[in-house]
Backbone as CSV, one residue per row, in Angstrom:
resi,resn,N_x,N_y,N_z,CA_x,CA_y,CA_z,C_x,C_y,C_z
1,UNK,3.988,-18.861,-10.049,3.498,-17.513,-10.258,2.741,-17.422,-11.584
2,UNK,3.022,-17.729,-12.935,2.801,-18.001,-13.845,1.005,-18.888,-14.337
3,UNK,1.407,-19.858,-13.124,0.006,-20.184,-12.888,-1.035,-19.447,-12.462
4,UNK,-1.242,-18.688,-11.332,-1.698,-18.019,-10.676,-2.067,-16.969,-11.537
5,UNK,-1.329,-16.167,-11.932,-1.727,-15.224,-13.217,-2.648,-15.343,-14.342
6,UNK,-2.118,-16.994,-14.808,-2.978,-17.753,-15.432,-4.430,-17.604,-15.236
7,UNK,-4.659,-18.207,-14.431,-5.723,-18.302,-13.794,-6.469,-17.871,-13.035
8,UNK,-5.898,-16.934,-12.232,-6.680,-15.821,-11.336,-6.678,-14.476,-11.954
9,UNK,-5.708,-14.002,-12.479,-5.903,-12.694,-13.041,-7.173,-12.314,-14.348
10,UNK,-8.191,-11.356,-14.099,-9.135,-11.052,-14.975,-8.906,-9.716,-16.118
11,UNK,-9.664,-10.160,-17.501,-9.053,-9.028,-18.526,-9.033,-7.545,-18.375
12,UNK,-9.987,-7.458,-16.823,-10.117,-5.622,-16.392,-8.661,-5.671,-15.471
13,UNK,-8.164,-5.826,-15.008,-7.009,-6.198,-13.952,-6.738,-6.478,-12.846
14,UNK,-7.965,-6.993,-12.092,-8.347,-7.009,-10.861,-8.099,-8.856,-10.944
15,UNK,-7.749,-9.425,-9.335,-7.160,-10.976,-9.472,-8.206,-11.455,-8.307
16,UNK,-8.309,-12.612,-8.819,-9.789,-13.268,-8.445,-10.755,-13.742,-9.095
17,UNK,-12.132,-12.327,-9.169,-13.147,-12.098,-9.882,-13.853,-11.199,-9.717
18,UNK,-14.553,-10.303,-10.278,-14.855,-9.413,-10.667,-15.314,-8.323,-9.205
19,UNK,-14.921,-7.082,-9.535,-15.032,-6.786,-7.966,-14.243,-7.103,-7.174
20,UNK,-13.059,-7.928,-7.347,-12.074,-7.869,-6.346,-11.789,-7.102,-5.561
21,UNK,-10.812,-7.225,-4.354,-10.641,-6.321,-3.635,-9.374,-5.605,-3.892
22,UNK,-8.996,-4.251,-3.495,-7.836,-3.957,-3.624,-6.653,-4.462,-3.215
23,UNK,-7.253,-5.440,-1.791,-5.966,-5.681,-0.906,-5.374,-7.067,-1.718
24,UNK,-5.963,-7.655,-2.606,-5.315,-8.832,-3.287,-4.868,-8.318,-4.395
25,UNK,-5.605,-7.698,-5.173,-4.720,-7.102,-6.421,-3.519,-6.508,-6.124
26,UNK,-3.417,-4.837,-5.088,-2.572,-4.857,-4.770,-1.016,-5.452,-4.796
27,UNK,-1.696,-6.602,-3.503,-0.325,-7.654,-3.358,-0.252,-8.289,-3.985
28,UNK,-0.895,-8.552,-5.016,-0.613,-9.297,-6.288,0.552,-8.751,-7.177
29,UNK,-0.191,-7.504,-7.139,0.925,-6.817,-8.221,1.926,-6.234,-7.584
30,UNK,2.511,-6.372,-6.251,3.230,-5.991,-5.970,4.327,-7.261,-5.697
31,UNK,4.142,-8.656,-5.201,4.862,-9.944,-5.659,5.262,-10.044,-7.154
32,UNK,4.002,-9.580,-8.341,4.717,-9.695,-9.672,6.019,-9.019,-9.515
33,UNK,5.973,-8.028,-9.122,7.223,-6.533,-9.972,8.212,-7.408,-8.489
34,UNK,8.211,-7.873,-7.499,9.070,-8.196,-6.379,9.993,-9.382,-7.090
35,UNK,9.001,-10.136,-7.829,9.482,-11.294,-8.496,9.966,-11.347,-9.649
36,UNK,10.163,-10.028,-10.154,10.913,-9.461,-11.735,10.274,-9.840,-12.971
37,UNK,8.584,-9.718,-12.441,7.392,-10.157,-13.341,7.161,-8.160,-14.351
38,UNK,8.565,-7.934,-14.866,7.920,-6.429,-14.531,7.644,-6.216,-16.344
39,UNK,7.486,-6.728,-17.000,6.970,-6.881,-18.222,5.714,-7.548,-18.733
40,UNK,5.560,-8.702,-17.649,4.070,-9.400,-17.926,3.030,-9.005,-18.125
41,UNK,2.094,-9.388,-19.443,1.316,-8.357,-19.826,-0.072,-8.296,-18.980
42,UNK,-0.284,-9.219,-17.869,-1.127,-8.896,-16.824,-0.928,-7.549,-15.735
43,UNK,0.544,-7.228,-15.702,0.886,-6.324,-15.016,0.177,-5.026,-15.709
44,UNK,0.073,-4.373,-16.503,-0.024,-2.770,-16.771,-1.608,-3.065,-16.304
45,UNK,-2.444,-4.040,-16.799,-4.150,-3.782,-16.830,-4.193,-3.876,-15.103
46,UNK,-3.796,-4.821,-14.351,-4.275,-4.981,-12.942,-3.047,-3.239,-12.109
47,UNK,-2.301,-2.572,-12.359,-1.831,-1.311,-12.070,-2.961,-0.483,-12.253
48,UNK,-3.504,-0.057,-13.425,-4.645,0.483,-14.155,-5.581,0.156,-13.247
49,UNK,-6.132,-0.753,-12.759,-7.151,-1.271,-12.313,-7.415,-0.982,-10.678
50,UNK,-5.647,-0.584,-10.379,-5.285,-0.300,-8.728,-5.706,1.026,-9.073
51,UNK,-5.580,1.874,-10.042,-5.318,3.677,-10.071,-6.833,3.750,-10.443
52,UNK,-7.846,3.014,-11.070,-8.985,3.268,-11.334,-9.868,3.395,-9.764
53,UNK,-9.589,2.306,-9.110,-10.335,2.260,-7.648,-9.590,2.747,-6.413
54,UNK,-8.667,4.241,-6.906,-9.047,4.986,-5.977,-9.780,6.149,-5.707
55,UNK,-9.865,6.018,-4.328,-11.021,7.071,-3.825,-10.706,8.541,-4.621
56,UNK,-12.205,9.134,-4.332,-11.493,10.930,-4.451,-10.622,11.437,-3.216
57,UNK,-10.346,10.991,-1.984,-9.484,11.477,-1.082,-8.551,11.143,-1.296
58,UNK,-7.728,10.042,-2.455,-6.912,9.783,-2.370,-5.986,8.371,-1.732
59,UNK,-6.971,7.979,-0.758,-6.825,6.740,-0.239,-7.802,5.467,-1.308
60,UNK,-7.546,3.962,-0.677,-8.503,3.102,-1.296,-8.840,2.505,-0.114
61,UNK,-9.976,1.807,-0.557,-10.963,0.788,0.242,-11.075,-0.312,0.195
62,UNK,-10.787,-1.737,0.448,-11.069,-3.146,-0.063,-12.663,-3.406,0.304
63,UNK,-13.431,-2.231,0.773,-15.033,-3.030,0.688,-15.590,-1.381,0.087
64,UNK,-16.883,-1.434,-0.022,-17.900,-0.506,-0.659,-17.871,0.663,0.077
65,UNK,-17.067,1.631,-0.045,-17.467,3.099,0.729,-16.661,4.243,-0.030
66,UNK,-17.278,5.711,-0.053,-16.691,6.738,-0.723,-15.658,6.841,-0.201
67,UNK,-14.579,7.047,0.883,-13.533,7.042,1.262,-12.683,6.268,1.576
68,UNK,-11.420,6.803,1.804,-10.515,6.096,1.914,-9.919,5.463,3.293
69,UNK,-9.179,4.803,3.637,-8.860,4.012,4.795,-7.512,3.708,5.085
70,UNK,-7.152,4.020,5.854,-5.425,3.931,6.181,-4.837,2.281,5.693
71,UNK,-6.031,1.445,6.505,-5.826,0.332,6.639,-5.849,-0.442,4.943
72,UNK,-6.328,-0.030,3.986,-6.071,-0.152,2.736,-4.514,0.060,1.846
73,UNK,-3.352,-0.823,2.188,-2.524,0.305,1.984,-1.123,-0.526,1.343
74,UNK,-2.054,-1.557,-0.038,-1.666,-2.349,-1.051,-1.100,-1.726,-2.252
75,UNK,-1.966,-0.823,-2.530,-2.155,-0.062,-3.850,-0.905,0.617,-3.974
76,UNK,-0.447,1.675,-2.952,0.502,2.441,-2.548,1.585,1.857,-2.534
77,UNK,1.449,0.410,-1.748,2.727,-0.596,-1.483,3.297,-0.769,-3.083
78,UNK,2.226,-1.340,-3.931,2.363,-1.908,-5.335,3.368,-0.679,-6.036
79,UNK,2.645,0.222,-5.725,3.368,1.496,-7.052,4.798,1.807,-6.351
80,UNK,5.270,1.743,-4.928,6.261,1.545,-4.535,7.265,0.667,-4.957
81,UNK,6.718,-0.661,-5.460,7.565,-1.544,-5.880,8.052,-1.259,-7.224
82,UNK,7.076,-0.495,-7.746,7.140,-0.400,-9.483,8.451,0.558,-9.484
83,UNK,9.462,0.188,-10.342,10.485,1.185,-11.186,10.122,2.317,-11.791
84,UNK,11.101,3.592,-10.708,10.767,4.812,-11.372,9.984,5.110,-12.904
85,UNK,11.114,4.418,-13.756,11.372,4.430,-15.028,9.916,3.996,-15.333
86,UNK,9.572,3.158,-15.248,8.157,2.348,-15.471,6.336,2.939,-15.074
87,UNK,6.941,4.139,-14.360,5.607,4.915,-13.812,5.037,5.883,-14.877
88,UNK,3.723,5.497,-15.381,2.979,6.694,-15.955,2.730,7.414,-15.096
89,UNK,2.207,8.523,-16.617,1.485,9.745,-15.442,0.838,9.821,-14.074
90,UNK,-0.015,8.482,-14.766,-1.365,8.377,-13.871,-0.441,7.752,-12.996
91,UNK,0.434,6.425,-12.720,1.014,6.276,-11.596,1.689,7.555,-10.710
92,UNK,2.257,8.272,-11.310,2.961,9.044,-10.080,1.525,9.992,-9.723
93,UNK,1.024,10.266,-10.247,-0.180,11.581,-9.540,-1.078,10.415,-8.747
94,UNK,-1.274,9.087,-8.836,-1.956,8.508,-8.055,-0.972,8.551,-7.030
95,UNK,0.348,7.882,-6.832,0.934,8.136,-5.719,1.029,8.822,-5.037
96,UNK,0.916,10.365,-5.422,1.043,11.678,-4.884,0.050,12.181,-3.978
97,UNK,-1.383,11.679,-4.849,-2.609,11.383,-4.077,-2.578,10.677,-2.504
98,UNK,-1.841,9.397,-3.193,-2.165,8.742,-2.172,-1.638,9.050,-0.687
99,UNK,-0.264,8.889,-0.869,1.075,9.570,-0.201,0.257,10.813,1.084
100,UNK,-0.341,11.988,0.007,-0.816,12.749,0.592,-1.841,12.164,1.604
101,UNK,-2.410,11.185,1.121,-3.457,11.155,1.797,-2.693,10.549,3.444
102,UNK,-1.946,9.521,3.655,-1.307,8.680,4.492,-0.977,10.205,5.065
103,UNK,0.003,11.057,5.063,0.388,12.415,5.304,-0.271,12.971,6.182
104,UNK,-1.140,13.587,5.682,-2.355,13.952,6.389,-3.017,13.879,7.404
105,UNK,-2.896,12.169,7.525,-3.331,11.502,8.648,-1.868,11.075,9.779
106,UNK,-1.421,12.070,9.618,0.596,11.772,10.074,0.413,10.022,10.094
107,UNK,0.033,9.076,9.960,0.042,7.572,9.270,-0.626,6.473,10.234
108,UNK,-1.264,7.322,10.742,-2.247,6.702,11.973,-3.279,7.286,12.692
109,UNK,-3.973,8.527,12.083,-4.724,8.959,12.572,-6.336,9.056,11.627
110,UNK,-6.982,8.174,12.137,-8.334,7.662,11.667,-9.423,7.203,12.301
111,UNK,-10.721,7.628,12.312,-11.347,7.645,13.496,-11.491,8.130,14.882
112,UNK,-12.165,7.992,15.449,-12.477,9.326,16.970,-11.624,8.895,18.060
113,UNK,-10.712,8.349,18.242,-9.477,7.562,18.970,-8.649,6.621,18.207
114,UNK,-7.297,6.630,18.752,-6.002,6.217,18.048,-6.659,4.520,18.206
115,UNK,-6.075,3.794,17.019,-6.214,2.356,17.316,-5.746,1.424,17.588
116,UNK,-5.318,0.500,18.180,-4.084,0.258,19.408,-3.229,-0.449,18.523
117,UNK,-4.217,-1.176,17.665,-3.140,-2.380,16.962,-2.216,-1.739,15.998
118,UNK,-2.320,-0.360,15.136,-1.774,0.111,14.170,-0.246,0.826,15.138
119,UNK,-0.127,0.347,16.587,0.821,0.487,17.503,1.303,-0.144,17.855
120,UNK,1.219,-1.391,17.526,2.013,-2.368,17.874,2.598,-2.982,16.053
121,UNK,4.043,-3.985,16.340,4.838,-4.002,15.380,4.426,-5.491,14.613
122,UNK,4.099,-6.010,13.846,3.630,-7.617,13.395,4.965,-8.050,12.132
123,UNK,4.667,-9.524,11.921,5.229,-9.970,10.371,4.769,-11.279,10.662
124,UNK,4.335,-11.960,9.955,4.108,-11.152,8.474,3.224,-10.390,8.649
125,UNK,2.601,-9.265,8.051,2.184,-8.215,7.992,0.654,-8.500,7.106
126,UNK,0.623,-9.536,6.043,-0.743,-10.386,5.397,-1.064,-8.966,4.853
127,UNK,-2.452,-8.621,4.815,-3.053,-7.096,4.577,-3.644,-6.794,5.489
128,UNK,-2.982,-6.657,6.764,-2.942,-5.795,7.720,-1.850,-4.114,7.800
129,UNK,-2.634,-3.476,9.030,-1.418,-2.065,8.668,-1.107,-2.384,9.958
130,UNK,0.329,-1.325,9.674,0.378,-1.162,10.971,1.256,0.434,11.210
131,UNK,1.726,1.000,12.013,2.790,2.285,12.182,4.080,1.569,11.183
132,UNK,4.585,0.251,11.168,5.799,-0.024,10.226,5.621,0.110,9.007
133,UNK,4.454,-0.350,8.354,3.840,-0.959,7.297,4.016,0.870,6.305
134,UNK,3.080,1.729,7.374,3.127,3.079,6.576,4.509,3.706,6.303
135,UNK,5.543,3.591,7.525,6.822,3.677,7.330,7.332,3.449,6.183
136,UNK,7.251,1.547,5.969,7.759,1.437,5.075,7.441,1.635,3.340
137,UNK,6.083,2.240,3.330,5.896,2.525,2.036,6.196,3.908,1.673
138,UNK,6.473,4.870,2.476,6.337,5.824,2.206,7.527,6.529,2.343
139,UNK,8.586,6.385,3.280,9.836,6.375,2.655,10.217,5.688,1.638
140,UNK,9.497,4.594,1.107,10.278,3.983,-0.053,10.378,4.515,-1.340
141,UNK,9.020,5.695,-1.308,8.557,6.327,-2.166,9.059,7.767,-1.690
142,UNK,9.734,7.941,-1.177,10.842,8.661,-1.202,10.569,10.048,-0.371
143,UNK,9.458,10.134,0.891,8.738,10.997,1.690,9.299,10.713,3.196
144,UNK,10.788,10.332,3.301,11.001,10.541,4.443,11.458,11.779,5.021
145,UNK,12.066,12.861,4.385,11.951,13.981,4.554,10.655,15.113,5.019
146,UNK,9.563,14.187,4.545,8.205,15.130,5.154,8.217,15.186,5.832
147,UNK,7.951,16.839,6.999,7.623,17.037,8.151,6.843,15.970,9.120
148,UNK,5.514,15.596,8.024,4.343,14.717,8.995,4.787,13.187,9.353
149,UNK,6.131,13.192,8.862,6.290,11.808,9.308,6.981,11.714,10.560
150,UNK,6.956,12.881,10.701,8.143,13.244,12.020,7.628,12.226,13.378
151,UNK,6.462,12.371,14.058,5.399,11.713,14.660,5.648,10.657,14.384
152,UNK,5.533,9.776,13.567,5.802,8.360,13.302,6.913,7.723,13.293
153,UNK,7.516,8.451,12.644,9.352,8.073,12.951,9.585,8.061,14.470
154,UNK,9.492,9.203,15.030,9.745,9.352,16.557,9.043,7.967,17.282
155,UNK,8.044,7.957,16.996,7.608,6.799,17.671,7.920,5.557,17.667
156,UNK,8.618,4.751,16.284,9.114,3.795,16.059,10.700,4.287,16.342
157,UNK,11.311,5.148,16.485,12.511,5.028,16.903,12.803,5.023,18.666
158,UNK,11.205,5.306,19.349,11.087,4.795,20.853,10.925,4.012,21.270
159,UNK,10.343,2.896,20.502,10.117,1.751,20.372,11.431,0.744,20.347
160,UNK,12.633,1.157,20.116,13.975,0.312,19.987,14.149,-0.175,21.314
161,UNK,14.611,-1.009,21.399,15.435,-1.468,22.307,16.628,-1.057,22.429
162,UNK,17.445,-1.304,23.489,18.725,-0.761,24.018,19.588,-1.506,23.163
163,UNK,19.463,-2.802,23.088,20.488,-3.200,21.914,20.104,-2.940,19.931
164,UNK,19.686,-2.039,20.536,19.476,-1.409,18.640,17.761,-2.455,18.105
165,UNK,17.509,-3.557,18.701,16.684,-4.092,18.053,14.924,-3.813,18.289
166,UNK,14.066,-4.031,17.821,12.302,-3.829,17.855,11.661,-5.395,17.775
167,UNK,10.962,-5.376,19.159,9.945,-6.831,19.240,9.039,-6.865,17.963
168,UNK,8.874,-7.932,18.200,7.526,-8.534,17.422,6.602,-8.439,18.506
169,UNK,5.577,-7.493,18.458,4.449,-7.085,18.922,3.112,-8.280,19.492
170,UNK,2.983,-8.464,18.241,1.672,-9.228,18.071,1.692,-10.400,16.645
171,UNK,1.116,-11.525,16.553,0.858,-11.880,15.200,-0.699,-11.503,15.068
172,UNK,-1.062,-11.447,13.592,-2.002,-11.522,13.088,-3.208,-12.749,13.066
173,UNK,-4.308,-12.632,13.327,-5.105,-11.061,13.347,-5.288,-10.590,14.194
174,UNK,-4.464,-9.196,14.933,-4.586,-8.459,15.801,-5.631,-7.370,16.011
175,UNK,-7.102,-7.388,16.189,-7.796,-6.685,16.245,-8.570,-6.125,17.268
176,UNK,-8.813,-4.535,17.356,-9.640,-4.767,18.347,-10.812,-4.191,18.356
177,UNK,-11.620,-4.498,16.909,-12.616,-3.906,16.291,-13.630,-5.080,17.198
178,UNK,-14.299,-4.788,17.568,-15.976,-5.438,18.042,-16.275,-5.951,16.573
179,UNK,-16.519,-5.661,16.286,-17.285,-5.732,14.481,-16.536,-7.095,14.054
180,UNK,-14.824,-6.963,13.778,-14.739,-7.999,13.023,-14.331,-9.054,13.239
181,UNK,-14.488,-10.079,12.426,-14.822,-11.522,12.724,-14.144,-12.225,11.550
182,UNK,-13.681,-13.691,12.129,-12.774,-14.457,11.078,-13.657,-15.344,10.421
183,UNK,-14.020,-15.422,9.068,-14.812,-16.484,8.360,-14.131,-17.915,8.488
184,UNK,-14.731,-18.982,9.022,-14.181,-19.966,8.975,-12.664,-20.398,10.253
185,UNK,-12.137,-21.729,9.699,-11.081,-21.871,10.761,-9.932,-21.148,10.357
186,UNK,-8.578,-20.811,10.977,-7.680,-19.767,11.135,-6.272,-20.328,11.551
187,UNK,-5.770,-20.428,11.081,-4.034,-20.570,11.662,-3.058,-19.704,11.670
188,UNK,-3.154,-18.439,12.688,-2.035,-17.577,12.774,-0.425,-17.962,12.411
189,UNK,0.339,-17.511,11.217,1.331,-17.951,10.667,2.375,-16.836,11.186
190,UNK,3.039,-17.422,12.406,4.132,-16.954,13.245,5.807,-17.376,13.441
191,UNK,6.530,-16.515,12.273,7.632,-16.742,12.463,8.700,-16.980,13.489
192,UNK,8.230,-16.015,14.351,9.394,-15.471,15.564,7.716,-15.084,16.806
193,UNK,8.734,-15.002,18.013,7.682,-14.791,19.036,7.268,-13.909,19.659
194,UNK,6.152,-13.362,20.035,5.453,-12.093,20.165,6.432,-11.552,21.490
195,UNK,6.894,-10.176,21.743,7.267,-9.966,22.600,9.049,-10.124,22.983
196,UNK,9.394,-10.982,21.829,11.106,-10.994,21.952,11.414,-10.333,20.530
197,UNK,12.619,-9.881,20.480,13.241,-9.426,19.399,12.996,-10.099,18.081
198,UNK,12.371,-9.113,17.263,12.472,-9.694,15.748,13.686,-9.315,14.554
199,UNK,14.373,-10.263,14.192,15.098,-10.009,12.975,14.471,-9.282,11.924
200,UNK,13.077,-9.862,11.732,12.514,-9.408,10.393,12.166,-7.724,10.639
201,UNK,11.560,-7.379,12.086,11.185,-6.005,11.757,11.734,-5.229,12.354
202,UNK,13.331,-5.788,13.040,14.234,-4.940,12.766,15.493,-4.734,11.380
203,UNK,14.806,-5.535,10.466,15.420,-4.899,9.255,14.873,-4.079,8.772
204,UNK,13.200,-4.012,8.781,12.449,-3.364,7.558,12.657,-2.189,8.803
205,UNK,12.903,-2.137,10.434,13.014,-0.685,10.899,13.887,0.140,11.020
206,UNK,15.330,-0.546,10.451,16.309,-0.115,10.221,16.480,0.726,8.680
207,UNK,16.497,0.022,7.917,15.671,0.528,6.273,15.080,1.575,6.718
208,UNK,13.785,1.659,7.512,13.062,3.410,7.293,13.589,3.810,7.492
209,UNK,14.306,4.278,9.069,15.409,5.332,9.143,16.280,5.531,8.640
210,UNK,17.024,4.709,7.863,18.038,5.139,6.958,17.430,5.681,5.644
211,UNK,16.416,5.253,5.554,15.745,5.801,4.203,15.003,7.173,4.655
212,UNK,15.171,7.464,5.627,14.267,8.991,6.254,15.934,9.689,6.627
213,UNK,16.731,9.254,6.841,18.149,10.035,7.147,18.105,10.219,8.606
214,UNK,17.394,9.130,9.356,17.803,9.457,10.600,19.188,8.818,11.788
């Protein structure tokens, strides 16, 4: 980790090079604070650097456009990980922003029809979204009580199986954009198998509802 920081992290706070995207900084800084990196002095500039590039709606973008995008949804993850105690100003009113913004859209509603894949359940999850993914950031940040999540909860709690557990959907990259396209060769990295019970995302779907009080 240490390395990596080393060497990929830049003096504005963005990891890579210049112009980075959100979705690596992000998960960058959200593995630091996961990995009890929560003092490293790369951490405050690349946070700063997440709260600088967001939109005015409140959401962020990993490519060039005034608005925001569901499917962007690192930034949010990151400040989730961060310790109450540890949040500036600007962190919690960016969260609040953001939060709202996911809200709004009850956590899947974007564009002129629903999009199939943000309906089905994945892991690893990479920087892809999905209906779990918003779940899980946004109860973590402590919005399971919001009305608008009601819709989303309901839906992942229809999704159970009879013995309490939730498939693994799909692996990544599950898309069904015309538009996008994989640069280069690809090795889908698949823990467990599409379509039978997953351990992994029936923990993180057990966690929301208990973290929403259902």
């Amino acid at each position: 980790m240490d390395l990596l920081v080393r060497r990929r992290f830049l003096p504005a706070g963005e990891l890579g090079r210049p112009g980075s995207e959100v979705c690596i900084t992000g998960n960058a800084v959200r593995m630091l604070l996961r990995f009890g990196y929560t003092k490293h002095p790369h951490l405050k500039p690349a946070i700063d650097w997440l709260v600088r590039h967001q939109k005015k709606d409140g959401g962020w973008h990993c490519f060039r456009s005034a608005t925001g995008t569901l499917d962007c949804w690192e930034a949010l993850a990151a400040f989730a990980a961060l310790p109450r105690v540890s949040r500036s100003p600007e962190v919690v009113r960016s969260i609040e922003r953001g939060a709202e913004f996911y809200l709004k859209r009850s956590l899947t509603r974007e564009g002129p029809a629903p999009y199939r894949p943000w309906f089905r359940l994945h892991y690893p999850v990479h920087y892809y979204y999905d209906l779990l993914v918003g779940l899980d950031v946004l109860t973590s940040l402590g919005y399971g009580d919001d009305r608008r999540m009601r819709r989303a909860l309901d839906r992942l709690e229809a999704m159970r199986n009879r013995d309490g557990s939730w498939n693994l959907d799909a692996h990544h990259p599950d898309s069904e954009d015309p538009n996008y396209r994989v640069r280069g060769p690809f090795y889908p990295l698949g823990l467990e198998v599409p379509g039978r019970p997953s351990r992994w995302i029936t923990t993180t779907a057990l966690s929301v509802l208990q973290r929403a009080g259902r």
